[in-house]
XYZ file of C-alpha atoms in Angstrom:
313
model
C 1.744 55.031 136.916
C 3.599 57.910 134.255
C 6.018 56.246 132.511
C 8.763 59.063 133.153
C 11.934 58.732 130.628
C 14.530 59.026 133.368
C 13.789 56.566 135.347
C 13.060 53.974 131.845
C 16.971 55.351 130.509
C 18.280 54.060 134.606
C 16.593 50.802 134.427
C 17.313 49.411 131.053
C 20.997 51.137 130.957
C 21.808 50.245 134.142
C 20.676 46.663 134.494
C 22.826 46.349 130.990
C 26.289 47.565 132.561
C 25.462 45.058 135.435
C 24.966 42.210 132.904
C 27.343 43.522 130.858
C 29.823 43.510 133.945
C 28.857 39.865 135.336
C 28.958 38.106 132.263
C 32.637 39.800 131.323
C 34.175 38.937 134.887
C 32.316 35.446 135.580
C 33.224 33.603 132.119
C 36.842 35.205 132.399
C 37.092 34.242 136.201
C 36.032 30.780 136.049
C 37.909 30.621 132.632
C 34.922 29.678 130.149
C 35.212 30.549 126.761
C 37.836 32.146 124.779
C 40.858 33.624 127.085
C 40.776 37.628 126.319
C 43.763 39.817 126.598
C 44.099 42.794 128.497
C 42.675 45.698 125.923
C 39.564 42.957 125.539
C 38.644 43.227 129.034
C 39.511 46.671 130.085
C 37.029 47.698 126.581
C 34.474 45.470 128.073
C 34.809 46.552 132.039
C 35.150 50.064 131.019
C 31.748 49.770 128.481
C 30.137 48.549 131.736
C 31.007 50.932 133.761
C 29.798 54.066 131.579
C 26.764 52.189 131.210
C 26.147 51.707 135.021
C 26.994 55.447 135.942
C 25.343 57.106 132.380
C 21.843 54.503 134.473
C 22.728 56.109 137.907
C 23.395 59.702 137.316
C 20.163 59.707 134.979
C 18.094 58.287 137.812
C 18.457 61.558 140.079
C 16.436 63.192 136.934
C 12.910 61.816 138.811
C 13.719 63.154 142.289
C 11.745 66.241 142.831
C 14.760 67.571 145.205
C 17.983 65.931 144.113
C 20.231 67.143 146.892
C 18.161 64.671 149.108
C 19.300 62.138 147.469
C 21.369 60.357 150.098
C 18.483 59.846 152.161
C 17.246 57.305 150.036
C 20.333 55.305 152.127
C 18.808 55.691 155.485
C 15.842 52.985 154.874
C 17.393 50.148 154.390
C 15.717 47.833 156.577
C 12.412 48.851 155.241
C 12.779 50.106 151.796
C 13.606 48.246 148.583
C 14.671 51.887 146.819
C 17.480 52.677 150.151
C 18.926 48.579 149.157
C 19.240 49.310 145.743
C 20.856 52.735 146.251
C 23.416 50.976 148.850
C 23.935 47.971 146.870
C 24.635 50.062 143.933
C 27.269 52.393 145.545
C 28.878 49.279 147.306
C 29.647 47.243 144.116
C 32.056 50.611 143.026
C 34.960 49.220 145.037
C 35.107 45.525 144.463
C 34.400 45.922 140.616
C 37.191 48.923 140.581
C 39.746 46.017 141.994
C 39.074 43.936 139.633
C 39.560 46.059 137.184
C 43.021 47.114 138.696
C 44.098 43.669 138.301
C 42.847 43.595 135.265
C 44.826 46.639 133.931
C 48.119 46.195 135.932
C 47.853 41.671 134.770
C 45.693 41.407 132.388
C 43.381 38.396 131.850
C 44.643 36.713 134.934
C 45.190 38.852 137.620
C 45.568 37.667 141.334
C 43.345 35.260 143.482
C 42.550 38.847 145.693
C 41.767 40.551 142.601
C 39.809 37.478 140.808
C 37.915 37.202 144.774
C 36.870 40.875 144.383
C 35.688 40.941 140.922
C 33.082 37.883 142.345
C 31.818 39.862 144.974
C 31.368 42.568 142.029
C 29.407 39.888 140.118
C 27.086 39.156 143.763
C 26.307 42.625 144.367
C 25.423 43.778 140.503
C 22.669 40.904 140.278
C 21.592 41.789 143.968
C 21.418 45.766 142.974
C 19.505 44.734 139.719
C 17.312 42.143 142.030
C 16.768 45.278 144.285
C 15.208 47.269 141.315
C 13.066 44.779 140.329
C 11.813 44.541 144.160
C 10.940 47.954 144.186
C 7.879 47.989 141.882
C 7.236 44.215 142.911
C 6.846 45.112 146.658
C 4.050 47.266 145.711
C 0.369 45.822 146.805
C -1.382 48.724 145.595
C -0.481 47.944 141.640
C -1.365 44.520 140.723
C 0.710 44.518 137.642
C 3.580 44.607 139.869
C 3.114 42.915 142.590
C 4.819 40.023 141.415
C 7.786 37.981 141.216
C 7.873 37.756 137.642
C 8.879 41.280 137.925
C 12.208 40.894 139.725
C 13.113 38.309 137.233
C 12.344 39.816 134.378
C 14.595 43.062 135.287
C 17.624 40.522 135.956
C 16.750 38.367 132.522
C 16.523 41.461 130.821
C 20.127 43.041 132.382
C 21.451 39.889 131.281
C 20.486 39.250 127.539
C 21.355 43.418 126.823
C 24.450 42.815 128.914
C 25.155 39.800 126.071
C 24.545 41.926 123.414
C 26.938 44.114 125.010
C 29.589 41.618 125.072
C 28.859 40.285 121.834
C 29.383 43.317 119.808
C 32.669 44.615 121.840
C 33.728 40.745 121.122
C 33.142 41.334 117.450
C 34.905 44.667 117.491
C 38.042 42.904 118.513
C 37.146 40.051 116.252
C 37.341 37.555 119.143
C 35.269 34.134 119.366
C 31.669 34.640 119.201
C 30.328 30.963 119.603
C 30.053 30.865 123.549
C 28.516 34.540 123.731
C 26.602 34.255 120.610
C 24.861 30.866 122.416
C 24.610 32.921 125.677
C 23.344 35.609 124.095
C 20.618 33.695 122.106
C 19.703 31.677 125.181
C 19.191 34.928 127.395
C 17.074 36.091 124.686
C 14.634 33.859 124.693
C 14.539 33.168 128.613
C 13.531 36.668 128.730
C 11.352 36.444 125.556
C 9.189 33.276 127.918
C 9.180 35.038 130.797
C 7.746 38.586 129.338
C 5.298 36.813 127.331
C 4.170 34.618 130.696
C 4.133 38.041 132.621
C 1.851 39.982 129.624
C -0.437 36.680 130.180
C -0.633 37.190 133.904
C -1.327 40.938 133.738
C -4.149 40.490 130.858
C -6.096 38.446 134.205
C -7.749 40.970 135.775
C -8.679 39.659 139.300
C -7.227 42.575 141.596
C -9.522 44.779 143.639
C -12.385 47.034 141.871
C -14.536 49.334 142.949
C -17.022 47.282 144.608
C -14.464 45.789 147.080
C -12.618 49.239 147.101
C -16.211 50.680 148.317
C -17.140 47.823 149.953
C -20.782 47.422 148.404
C -20.366 44.178 146.683
C -23.888 43.387 146.334
C -24.374 45.684 142.771
C -22.188 47.720 140.063
C -21.385 50.775 141.510
C -20.455 54.120 139.436
C -18.976 56.991 140.683
C -21.245 60.099 139.594
C -18.842 62.805 140.191
C -15.073 63.221 140.405
C -14.676 66.037 142.147
C -12.645 68.022 139.985
C -12.442 69.874 136.197
C -9.856 68.825 135.643
C -6.322 66.451 135.833
C -4.716 65.874 139.469
C -1.480 64.671 140.378
C -3.297 60.898 141.375
C -4.786 60.603 138.155
C -1.922 61.849 136.239
C 0.656 60.004 137.761
C -1.118 57.125 138.732
C -3.959 56.882 136.016
C -1.881 56.782 132.905
C -3.847 55.586 130.327
C -3.130 53.725 127.240
C -5.301 52.822 124.152
C -5.916 49.349 123.683
C -4.255 49.290 120.241
C -1.836 50.886 121.046
C -0.943 48.701 123.336
C -1.031 45.715 121.375
C 1.267 47.693 118.683
C 3.897 47.676 121.243
C 3.721 44.429 122.519
C 4.398 43.695 119.161
C 7.291 45.600 118.979
C 8.596 44.610 121.481
C 8.941 40.789 120.488
C 10.047 42.196 117.220
C 12.794 44.775 118.057
C 13.652 43.129 121.405
C 13.836 39.680 121.032
C 13.238 38.185 117.180
C 14.951 40.373 115.482
C 18.037 40.279 117.736
C 18.018 36.575 117.509
C 17.848 35.953 113.731
C 21.025 39.086 113.570
C 23.001 36.855 115.986
C 22.721 33.950 113.978
C 24.148 35.360 110.820
C 26.520 37.314 113.021
C 27.917 33.653 114.076
C 29.224 32.563 110.415
C 29.413 36.343 109.073
C 32.933 37.055 108.015
C 32.432 40.528 109.126
C 29.908 40.166 112.238
C 30.332 43.492 114.085
C 28.152 45.500 112.023
C 25.626 42.609 112.303
C 25.833 42.698 116.311
C 25.388 46.064 116.542
C 22.132 45.972 114.882
C 21.238 43.619 117.077
C 21.925 45.398 120.335
C 20.279 48.634 119.462
C 17.621 46.975 117.953
C 17.331 45.047 121.350
C 17.987 48.366 123.372
C 15.132 49.474 121.041
C 12.355 47.124 122.022
C 13.174 46.773 125.405
C 12.996 50.578 125.707
C 9.086 50.057 124.744
C 8.972 47.491 126.823
C 10.364 49.257 130.303
C 7.670 52.294 128.657
C 4.495 49.757 128.469
C 5.776 48.152 132.266
C 5.246 51.862 133.986
C 2.194 52.744 131.530
C -0.255 49.465 131.884
C 0.584 49.738 135.743
C -2.604 51.230 137.766
C -2.943 52.465 141.168
C -5.759 51.459 143.499
C -6.278 54.798 143.626
C -7.481 55.054 140.597
C -10.966 53.147 142.233
C -11.725 56.385 143.538
C -11.901 58.389 140.110
C -13.862 56.030 138.227
C -11.903 52.644 137.150
C -14.480 49.791 137.907
C -11.275 47.458 138.636
C -7.129 47.800 138.567
């Protein structure tokens, strides 16, 4: 599949925003870890809102006709894209009420605002799950049609949100032990999930040119593609990545997305001035996960490729 930069930015940044909001609200509502003051909490929540809104706005860049974006809300019963759009919008009133509670009452607002924040946490996770299901429900793309995809989206958002939380906490000089442990655990879980996903898609057991044509007793070979240049189908659904480039990029995913941030977190927990280390860990992970999301699209191959010469998907 053609990797569109607007969708890559949307899925990575909005996932990080939902992860940051969910961690911030959940840790404070259940009073886990060091208590943050009003300024620190507002900084966390406003950063989360900026990330989510920036991601959602960038998603419109992928629409052929952005003025019809409102129609994506009209197929809630049958479309994961529609569910994602609806839950993303429903999230804001609840999250905003929690923000209002923190603004007026500080770290311990009345129960009503805490309930609003808790509902926002659930809606944030549901929205990211719906984003993953947009791809996982497509049976025509073997690499996406697995429960590993929404699980990966949730863990990616949570680990990036934890790194944003770590950087903001380091800026204010807050205790980093709990969030450092959460970020490290989330990064390890995400790396393991990603490794399982790469192992799973490496096994070629999906549709082939034989099953597509119905001729299963001999090798089928396409003699003429019927066109002399690339088409919409071959450009959008048949993106090719060189195997050597693919291996190199997967190495970058693990090195920058997981290993280097883990090392930097370990140093940040004992450093006298951890802010710089936390920011570098965050930027490294953003680059690594941006590459991961590019590969996620570039490696996906639609079954239509079988009718354009591919032997399998």
